[in-house]
Amino acid sequence: MPKTKFTKLSELIPICLLTTLFLVNICYSHAHIFIDYKVHACVGDSGLDGVFVNWTFDRMYTQFLQEEYDINNNGKLDKSEQKNIFLNSCKECKKNKNFAVIEVDGKNYSIPEPTNFSTRISKDEECISYTFYLPLK
């Protein structure tokens, strides 16, 4: 098999440019997070009181969260670890209105800070779930 030999710098430049473009593309790529969610509306005498929300994340993001927050590596998230997740997650969620829009009969509700935040890791699914309440009154 003949060896490729570059005799001129002008022959090498296109290869360098293509390689650079390929590497830049890799550096700017990012993973997406897949979330299964459940929402339970809490309705009282005067209307919508709040919403319970459950987010279950995909395995890849769960692995990231475990590596990041399960400090003692016991396979579950203790209260202090849950608190760290809540503090860090809420910063991002607050910027994005908790990734929620609530509208009832044309009335938009402002999205409050979540309460009753908890996390759990499902052993059978190997996925992490966030559960929280959005009080609207």
N, CA and C atoms as an extended XYZ file, in Angstrom:
411
Properties=species:S:1:pos:R:3:atomname:S:1:resname:S:1:resid:I:1 pbc="F F F"
N         0.853       -1.171        0.000 N   MET     1
C         0.000        0.000        0.000 CA  MET     1
C         0.898        1.232        0.000 C   MET     1
N         0.661        2.165       -0.909 N   PRO     2
C         1.519        3.348       -0.979 CA  PRO     2
C         1.261        4.272        0.209 C   PRO     2
N         2.298        4.915        0.684 N   LYS     3
C         2.192        5.874        1.774 CA  LYS     3
C         1.758        7.213        1.219 C   LYS     3
N         0.939        7.907        1.997 N   THR     4
C         0.516        9.246        1.601 CA  THR     4
C         1.614       10.208        2.001 C   THR     4
N         2.020       11.000        1.053 N   LYS     5
C         3.079       11.954        1.330 CA  LYS     5
C         2.621       13.317        0.843 C   LYS     5
N         2.691       14.280        1.726 N   PHE     6
C         2.318       15.635        1.369 CA  PHE     6
C         3.572       16.369        0.931 C   PHE     6
N         3.511       16.895       -0.266 N   THR     7
C         4.682       17.587       -0.789 CA  THR     7
C         4.572       19.088       -0.629 C   THR     7
N         3.357       19.573       -0.490 N   LYS     8
C         3.171       21.010       -0.369 CA  LYS     8
C         2.319       21.312        0.849 C   LYS     8
N         2.558       22.463        1.417 N   LEU     9
C         1.762       22.917        2.546 CA  LEU     9
C         0.295       23.097        2.141 C   LEU     9
N         0.056       23.492        0.906 N   SER    10
C        -1.324       23.697        0.440 CA  SER    10
C        -2.111       22.396        0.426 C   SER    10
N        -1.453       21.253        0.353 N   GLU    11
C        -2.147       19.971        0.410 CA  GLU    11
C        -2.520       19.613        1.850 C   GLU    11
N        -1.780       20.103        2.790 N   LEU    12
C        -1.997       19.785        4.197 CA  LEU    12
C        -3.070       20.675        4.833 C   LEU    12
N        -3.216       21.900        4.349 N   ILE    13
C        -4.153       22.852        4.947 CA  ILE    13
C        -5.597       22.349        4.938 C   ILE    13
N        -6.134       21.811        3.850 N   PRO    14
C        -7.530       21.328        3.899 CA  PRO    14
C        -7.742       20.230        4.938 C   PRO    14
N        -6.767       19.367        5.095 N   ILE    15
C        -6.892       18.294        6.088 CA  ILE    15
C        -6.892       18.879        7.495 C   ILE    15
N        -6.045       19.865        7.739 N   CYS    16
C        -6.013       20.519        9.050 CA  CYS    16
C        -7.336       21.233        9.332 C   CYS    16
N        -7.891       21.900        8.337 N   LEU    17
C        -9.162       22.586        8.518 CA  LEU    17
C       -10.299       21.604        8.818 C   LEU    17
N       -10.350       20.519        8.087 N   LEU    18
C       -11.389       19.516        8.333 CA  LEU    18
C       -11.250       18.912        9.732 C   LEU    18
N       -10.042       18.623       10.128 N   THR    19
C        -9.796       18.068       11.457 CA  THR    19
C       -10.227       19.061       12.530 C   THR    19
N        -9.883       20.332       12.342 N   THR    20
C       -10.268       21.363       13.304 CA  THR    20
C       -11.775       21.489       13.400 C   THR    20
N       -12.454       21.510       12.257 N   LEU    21
C       -13.919       21.599       12.275 CA  LEU    21
C       -14.540       20.405       12.980 C   LEU    21
N       -13.999       19.235       12.759 N   PHE    22
C       -14.496       18.024       13.405 CA  PHE    22
C       -14.320       18.123       14.925 C   PHE    22
N       -13.159       18.566       15.368 N   LEU    23
C       -12.895       18.668       16.807 CA  LEU    23
C       -13.753       19.749       17.465 C   LEU    23
N       -13.959       20.861       16.782 N   VAL    24
C       -14.808       21.919       17.325 CA  VAL    24
C       -16.232       21.400       17.494 C   VAL    24
N       -16.704       20.640       16.540 N   ASN    25
C       -18.047       20.070       16.615 CA  ASN    25
C       -18.174       19.159       17.839 C   ASN    25
N       -17.184       18.364       18.111 N   ILE    26
C       -17.202       17.476       19.272 CA  ILE    26
C       -17.217       18.301       20.558 C   ILE    26
N       -16.415       19.341       20.627 N   CYS    27
C       -16.325       20.157       21.834 CA  CYS    27
C       -17.629       20.876       22.144 C   CYS    27
N       -18.368       21.279       21.131 N   TYR    28
C       -19.602       22.016       21.355 CA  TYR    28
C       -20.829       21.127       21.474 C   TYR    28
N       -20.703       19.845       21.280 N   SER    29
C       -21.867       18.978       21.408 CA  SER    29
C       -22.208       18.808       22.888 C   SER    29
N       -23.436       18.492       23.171 N   HIS    30
C       -23.862       18.283       24.549 CA  HIS    30
C       -24.938       17.200       24.590 C   HIS    30
N       -25.019       16.592       25.733 N   ALA    31
C       -26.017       15.535       25.912 CA  ALA    31
C       -27.367       16.158       26.246 C   ALA    31
N       -28.405       15.452       25.944 N   HIS    32
C       -29.749       15.878       26.312 CA  HIS    32
C       -30.208       15.025       27.480 C   HIS    32
N       -31.100       15.559       28.260 N   ILE    33
C       -31.640       14.844       29.405 CA  ILE    33
C       -33.070       14.444       29.069 C   ILE    33
N       -33.383       13.175       29.309 N   PHE    34
C       -34.732       12.686       29.085 CA  PHE    34
C       -35.426       12.544       30.433 C   PHE    34
N       -36.632       13.083       30.519 N   ILE    35
C       -37.371       13.091       31.778 CA  ILE    35
C       -38.776       12.549       31.548 C   ILE    35
N       -39.144       11.564       32.364 N   ASP    36
C       -40.543       11.149       32.435 CA  ASP    36
C       -41.151       11.947       33.581 C   ASP    36
N       -42.339       12.473       33.391 N   TYR    37
C       -42.915       13.303       34.438 CA  TYR    37
C       -44.361       12.925       34.716 C   TYR    37
N       -44.759       13.223       35.945 N   LYS    38
C       -46.143       13.063       36.370 CA  LYS    38
C       -46.523       14.340       37.112 C   LYS    38
N       -47.756       14.766       36.914 N   VAL    39
C       -48.253       15.979       37.560 CA  VAL    39
C       -49.590       15.649       38.214 C   VAL    39
N       -49.737       16.090       39.447 N   HIS    40
C       -50.988       15.881       40.183 CA  HIS    40
C       -51.475       17.238       40.678 C   HIS    40
N       -52.614       17.693       40.167 N   ALA    41
C       -53.182       18.974       40.577 CA  ALA    41
C       -53.912       18.816       41.901 C   ALA    41
N       -53.673       19.752       42.804 N   CYS    42
C       -54.368       19.783       44.091 CA  CYS    42
C       -55.394       20.917       44.042 C   CYS    42
N       -56.651       20.534       43.997 N   VAL    43
C       -57.727       21.509       43.848 CA  VAL    43
C       -58.502       21.595       45.157 C   VAL    43
N       -58.646       22.812       45.647 N   GLY    44
C       -59.404       23.059       46.873 CA  GLY    44
C       -60.717       23.748       46.555 C   GLY    44
N       -61.377       24.235       47.580 N   ASP    45
C       -62.676       24.903       47.417 CA  ASP    45
C       -62.585       26.148       46.539 C   ASP    45
N       -61.449       26.830       46.596 N   SER    46
C       -61.317       28.085       45.842 CA  SER    46
C       -60.527       27.921       44.543 C   SER    46
N       -60.324       26.689       44.114 N   GLY    47
C       -59.616       26.467       42.852 CA  GLY    47
C       -58.305       25.717       43.030 C   GLY    47
N       -57.403       25.955       42.130 N   LEU    48
C       -56.120       25.237       42.115 CA  LEU    48
C       -55.221       25.735       43.242 C   LEU    48
N       -54.916       24.843       44.191 N   ASP    49
C       -54.046       25.204       45.321 CA  ASP    49
C       -52.573       25.001       45.006 C   ASP    49
N       -52.256       23.994       44.204 N   GLY    50
C       -50.868       23.698       43.891 CA  GLY    50
C       -50.759       22.465       43.027 C   GLY    50
N       -49.517       22.104       42.740 N   VAL    51
C       -49.262       20.982       41.849 CA  VAL    51
C       -48.106       20.153       42.411 C   VAL    51
N       -48.344       18.850       42.557 N   PHE    52
C       -47.252       17.932       42.874 CA  PHE    52
C       -46.621       17.503       41.554 C   PHE    52
N       -45.298       17.474       41.506 N   VAL    53
C       -44.575       17.133       40.287 CA  VAL    53
C       -43.571       16.032       40.602 C   VAL    53
N       -43.475       15.075       39.698 N   ASN    54
C       -42.458       14.030       39.802 CA  ASN    54
C       -41.710       13.965       38.477 C   ASN    54
N       -40.398       14.108       38.550 N   TRP    55
C       -39.538       13.964       37.375 CA  TRP    55
C       -38.666       12.740       37.588 C   TRP    55
N       -38.649       11.832       36.626 N   THR    56
C       -37.740       10.682       36.659 CA  THR    56
C       -36.782       10.822       35.489 C   THR    56
N       -35.491       10.885       35.821 N   PHE    57
C       -34.461       11.148       34.820 CA  PHE    57
C       -33.949        9.862       34.195 C   PHE    57
N       -33.375        9.999       33.015 N   ASP    58
C       -32.811        8.844       32.318 CA  ASP    58
C       -31.561        8.332       33.047 C   ASP    58
N       -31.112        7.150       32.651 N   ARG    59
C       -29.988        6.488       33.329 CA  ARG    59
C       -28.681        7.277       33.224 C   ARG    59
N       -28.447        7.897       32.069 N   MET    60
C       -27.191        8.621       31.902 CA  MET    60
C       -27.117        9.824       32.846 C   MET    60
N       -28.196       10.586       32.932 N   TYR    61
C       -28.205       11.738       33.837 CA  TYR    61
C       -28.188       11.274       35.291 C   TYR    61
N       -28.856       10.171       35.574 N   THR    62
C       -28.830        9.605       36.920 CA  THR    62
C       -27.405        9.264       37.326 C   THR    62
N       -26.664        8.664       36.412 N   GLN    63
C       -25.269        8.325       36.707 CA  GLN    63
C       -24.465        9.586       37.021 C   GLN    63
N       -24.688       10.641       36.242 N   PHE    64
C       -24.007       11.909       36.504 CA  PHE    64
C       -24.358       12.424       37.899 C   PHE    64
N       -25.660       12.427       38.250 N   LEU    65
C       -26.086       12.925       39.552 CA  LEU    65
C       -25.496       12.101       40.690 C   LEU    65
N       -25.455       10.788       40.516 N   GLN    66
C       -24.877        9.941       41.557 CA  GLN    66
C       -23.398       10.234       41.749 C   GLN    66
N       -22.684       10.366       40.651 N   GLU    67
C       -21.252       10.667       40.758 CA  GLU    67
C       -21.029       12.029       41.402 C   GLU    67
N       -21.908       12.962       41.110 N   GLU    68
C       -21.765       14.332       41.597 CA  GLU    68
C       -22.210       14.490       43.052 C   GLU    68
N       -23.306       13.811       43.453 N   TYR    69
C       -23.927       14.104       44.743 CA  TYR    69
C       -23.915       12.968       45.762 C   TYR    69
N       -23.771       11.726       45.357 N   ASP    70
C       -23.743       10.620       46.324 CA  ASP    70
C       -22.328       10.530       46.899 C   ASP    70
N       -22.031       11.461       47.788 N   ILE    71
C       -20.674       11.640       48.309 CA  ILE    71
C       -20.166       10.388       49.018 C   ILE    71
N       -21.008        9.721       49.795 N   ASN    72
C       -20.562        8.541       50.536 CA  ASN    72
C       -20.703        7.240       49.749 C   ASN    72
N       -21.117        7.329       48.490 N   ASN    73
C       -21.208        6.165       47.583 CA  ASN    73
C       -22.004        5.004       48.153 C   ASN    73
N       -23.124        5.305       48.812 N   ASN    74
C       -23.933        4.219       49.372 CA  ASN    74
C       -25.117        3.845       48.478 C   ASN    74
N       -25.205        4.453       47.290 N   GLY    75
C       -26.262        4.109       46.351 CA  GLY    75
C       -27.595        4.771       46.622 C   GLY    75
N       -27.660        5.620       47.637 N   LYS    76
C       -28.876        6.381       47.892 CA  LYS    76
C       -28.463        7.800       48.261 C   LYS    76
N       -29.430        8.678       48.199 N   LEU    77
C       -29.136       10.079       48.485 CA  LEU    77
C       -29.641       10.432       49.880 C   LEU    77
N       -28.700       10.678       50.774 N   ASP    78
C       -29.030       11.039       52.147 CA  ASP    78
C       -29.574       12.466       52.188 C   ASP    78
N       -30.095       12.868       53.334 N   LYS    79
C       -30.718       14.188       53.468 CA  LYS    79
C       -29.766       15.317       53.058 C   LYS    79
N       -28.516       15.246       53.489 N   SER    80
C       -27.568       16.317       53.137 CA  SER    80
C       -27.278       16.314       51.633 C   SER    80
N       -27.220       15.136       51.024 N   GLU    81
C       -26.994       15.038       49.582 CA  GLU    81
C       -28.208       15.559       48.815 C   GLU    81
N       -29.418       15.250       49.320 N   GLN    82
C       -30.641       15.761       48.703 CA  GLN    82
C       -30.688       17.282       48.786 C   GLN    82
N       -30.246       17.814       49.916 N   LYS    83
C       -30.246       19.266       50.091 CA  LYS    83
C       -29.323       19.920       49.054 C   LYS    83
N       -28.169       19.323       48.810 N   ASN    84
C       -27.242       19.859       47.807 CA  ASN    84
C       -27.860       19.815       46.410 C   ASN    84
N       -28.533       18.725       46.094 N   ILE    85
C       -29.205       18.633       44.789 CA  ILE    85
C       -30.272       19.722       44.685 C   ILE    85
N       -31.067       19.863       45.740 N   PHE    86
C       -32.133       20.867       45.736 CA  PHE    86
C       -31.557       22.263       45.515 C   PHE    86
N       -30.522       22.607       46.264 N   LEU    87
C       -29.938       23.951       46.159 CA  LEU    87
C       -29.379       24.196       44.762 C   LEU    87
N       -28.682       23.215       44.221 N   ASN    88
C       -28.079       23.387       42.901 CA  ASN    88
C       -29.111       23.292       41.776 C   ASN    88
N       -30.048       22.381       41.895 N   SER    89
C       -31.073       22.223       40.860 CA  SER    89
C       -32.015       23.417       40.821 C   SER    89
N       -32.367       23.915       41.984 N   CYS    90
C       -33.322       25.023       42.035 CA  CYS    90
C       -32.779       26.285       41.396 C   CYS    90
N       -31.470       26.476       41.460 N   LYS    91
C       -30.892       27.647       40.795 CA  LYS    91
C       -31.193       27.600       39.303 C   LYS    91
N       -30.951       26.447       38.696 N   GLU    92
C       -31.184       26.299       37.262 CA  GLU    92
C       -32.675       26.311       36.951 C   GLU    92
N       -33.444       25.624       37.771 N   CYS    93
C       -34.882       25.569       37.534 CA  CYS    93
C       -35.529       26.938       37.671 C   CYS    93
N       -35.075       27.713       38.642 N   LYS    94
C       -35.666       29.030       38.861 CA  LYS    94
C       -35.454       29.923       37.638 C   LYS    94
N       -34.276       29.815       37.021 N   LYS    95
C       -34.004       30.606       35.818 CA  LYS    95
C       -34.991       30.254       34.711 C   LYS    95
N       -35.465       29.007       34.716 N   ASN    96
C       -36.361       28.524       33.663 CA  ASN    96
C       -37.781       28.285       34.165 C   ASN    96
N       -38.173       28.983       35.221 N   LYS    97
C       -39.519       28.878       35.803 CA  LYS    97
C       -39.897       27.436       36.088 C   LYS    97
N       -38.944       26.681       36.613 N   ASN    98
C       -39.134       25.268       36.958 CA  ASN    98
C       -39.609       24.449       35.763 C   ASN    98
N       -39.284       24.910       34.572 N   PHE    99
C       -39.648       24.217       33.341 CA  PHE    99
C       -41.141       23.914       33.308 C   PHE    99
N       -41.934       24.855       33.823 N   ALA   100
C       -43.379       24.623       33.911 CA  ALA   100
C       -44.148       25.865       33.487 C   ALA   100
N       -45.297       25.619       32.918 N   VAL   101
C       -46.270       26.666       32.616 CA  VAL   101
C       -47.601       26.135       33.130 C   VAL   101
N       -48.247       26.920       33.968 N   ILE   102
C       -49.539       26.497       34.498 CA  ILE   102
C       -50.575       27.530       34.085 C   ILE   102
N       -51.583       27.061       33.350 N   GLU   103
C       -52.652       27.932       32.879 CA  GLU   103
C       -53.976       27.219       33.102 C   GLU   103
N       -54.914       27.903       33.730 N   VAL   104
C       -56.238       27.357       33.962 CA  VAL   104
C       -57.251       28.413       33.527 C   VAL   104
N       -58.129       28.042       32.623 N   ASP   105
C       -59.163       28.955       32.112 CA  ASP   105
C       -58.558       30.277       31.647 C   ASP   105
N       -57.435       30.207       30.967 N   GLY   106
C       -56.798       31.405       30.435 CA  GLY   106
C       -55.984       32.195       31.443 C   GLY   106
N       -55.971       31.773       32.691 N   LYS   107
C       -55.207       32.470       33.731 CA  LYS   107
C       -53.853       31.785       33.907 C   LYS   107
N       -52.780       32.550       33.729 N   ASN   108
C       -51.431       32.033       33.956 CA  ASN   108
C       -51.053       32.210       35.420 C   ASN   108
N       -50.474       31.172       35.987 N   TYR   109
C       -49.993       31.228       37.360 CA  TYR   109
C       -48.489       31.457       37.343 C   TYR   109
N       -48.022       32.336       38.230 N   SER   110
C       -46.569       32.480       38.364 CA  SER   110
C       -46.056       31.236       39.077 C   SER   110
N       -44.906       30.783       38.667 N   ILE   111
C       -44.357       29.539       39.208 CA  ILE   111
C       -43.526       29.851       40.451 C   ILE   111
N       -43.934       29.320       41.604 N   PRO   112
C       -43.226       29.598       42.851 CA  PRO   112
C       -42.023       28.671       43.037 C   PRO   112
N       -41.263       28.936       44.075 N   GLU   113
C       -40.166       28.039       44.438 CA  GLU   113
C       -40.770       26.736       44.966 C   GLU   113
N       -40.198       25.598       44.564 N   PRO   114
C       -40.752       24.317       45.011 CA  PRO   114
C       -40.580       24.099       46.516 C   PRO   114
N       -41.505       23.340       47.076 N   THR   115
C       -41.412       22.925       48.476 CA  THR   115
C       -41.485       21.404       48.509 C   THR   115
N       -41.256       20.826       49.682 N   ASN   116
C       -41.332       19.370       49.884 CA  ASN   116
C       -40.491       18.613       48.853 C   ASN   116
N       -39.313       19.108       48.573 N   PHE   117
C       -38.439       18.478       47.587 CA  PHE   117
C       -37.836       17.205       48.158 C   PHE   117
N       -37.881       16.133       47.379 N   SER   118
C       -37.205       14.902       47.775 CA  SER   118
C       -36.673       14.203       46.524 C   SER   118
N       -35.714       13.336       46.750 N   THR   119
C       -35.151       12.552       45.651 CA  THR   119
C       -35.117       11.095       46.071 C   THR   119
N       -35.070       10.241       45.081 N   ARG   120
C       -34.876        8.817       45.372 CA  ARG   120
C       -34.248        8.165       44.151 C   ARG   120
N       -33.524        7.096       44.405 N   ILE   121
C       -32.935        6.317       43.320 CA  ILE   121
C       -33.645        4.982       43.289 C   ILE   121
N       -34.249        4.681       42.167 N   SER   122
C       -34.959        3.422       41.992 CA  SER   122
C       -33.954        2.348       41.615 C   SER   122
N       -33.857        1.317       42.418 N   LYS   123
C       -32.876        0.245       42.148 CA  LYS   123
C       -33.213       -0.536       40.884 C   LYS   123
N       -34.504       -0.803       40.673 N   ASP   124
C       -34.856       -1.599       39.498 CA  ASP   124
C       -34.653       -0.821       38.198 C   ASP   124
N       -34.921        0.456       38.218 N   GLU   125
C       -34.783        1.272       37.014 CA  GLU   125
C       -33.429        1.951       36.938 C   GLU   125
N       -32.741        2.027       38.082 N   GLU   126
C       -31.473        2.743       38.174 CA  GLU   126
C       -31.629        4.191       37.719 C   GLU   126
N       -32.762        4.780       38.085 N   CYS   127
C       -33.036        6.161       37.709 CA  CYS   127
C       -33.337        6.979       38.958 C   CYS   127
N       -32.985        8.249       38.891 N   ILE   128
C       -33.266        9.153       40.007 CA  ILE   128
C       -34.542        9.917       39.714 C   ILE   128
N       -35.302       10.171       40.768 N   SER   129
C       -36.543       10.943       40.649 CA  SER   129
C       -36.503       12.122       41.605 C   SER   129
N       -37.032       13.247       41.156 N   TYR   130
C       -37.283       14.405       42.007 CA  TYR   130
C       -38.788       14.465       42.198 C   TYR   130
N       -39.213       14.725       43.414 N   THR   131
C       -40.611       14.978       43.698 CA  THR   131
C       -40.681       16.294       44.464 C   THR   131
N       -41.593       17.165       44.051 N   PHE   132
C       -41.720       18.448       44.738 CA  PHE   132
C       -43.129       18.991       44.539 C   PHE   132
N       -43.436       20.011       45.322 N   TYR   133
C       -44.751       20.650       45.288 CA  TYR   133
C       -44.583       22.099       44.886 C   TYR   133
N       -45.422       22.559       43.985 N   LEU   134
C       -45.464       23.969       43.584 CA  LEU   134
C       -46.733       24.581       44.161 C   LEU   134
N       -46.613       25.297       45.311 N   PRO   135
C       -47.812       25.908       45.897 CA  PRO   135
C       -48.227       27.127       45.094 C   PRO   135
N       -49.490       27.196       44.766 N   LEU   136
C       -49.988       28.308       43.954 CA  LEU   136
C       -50.832       29.287       44.760 C   LEU   136
N       -51.056       28.979       46.022 N   LYS   137
C       -51.806       29.893       46.903 CA  LYS   137
C       -51.052       30.090       48.174 C   LYS   137
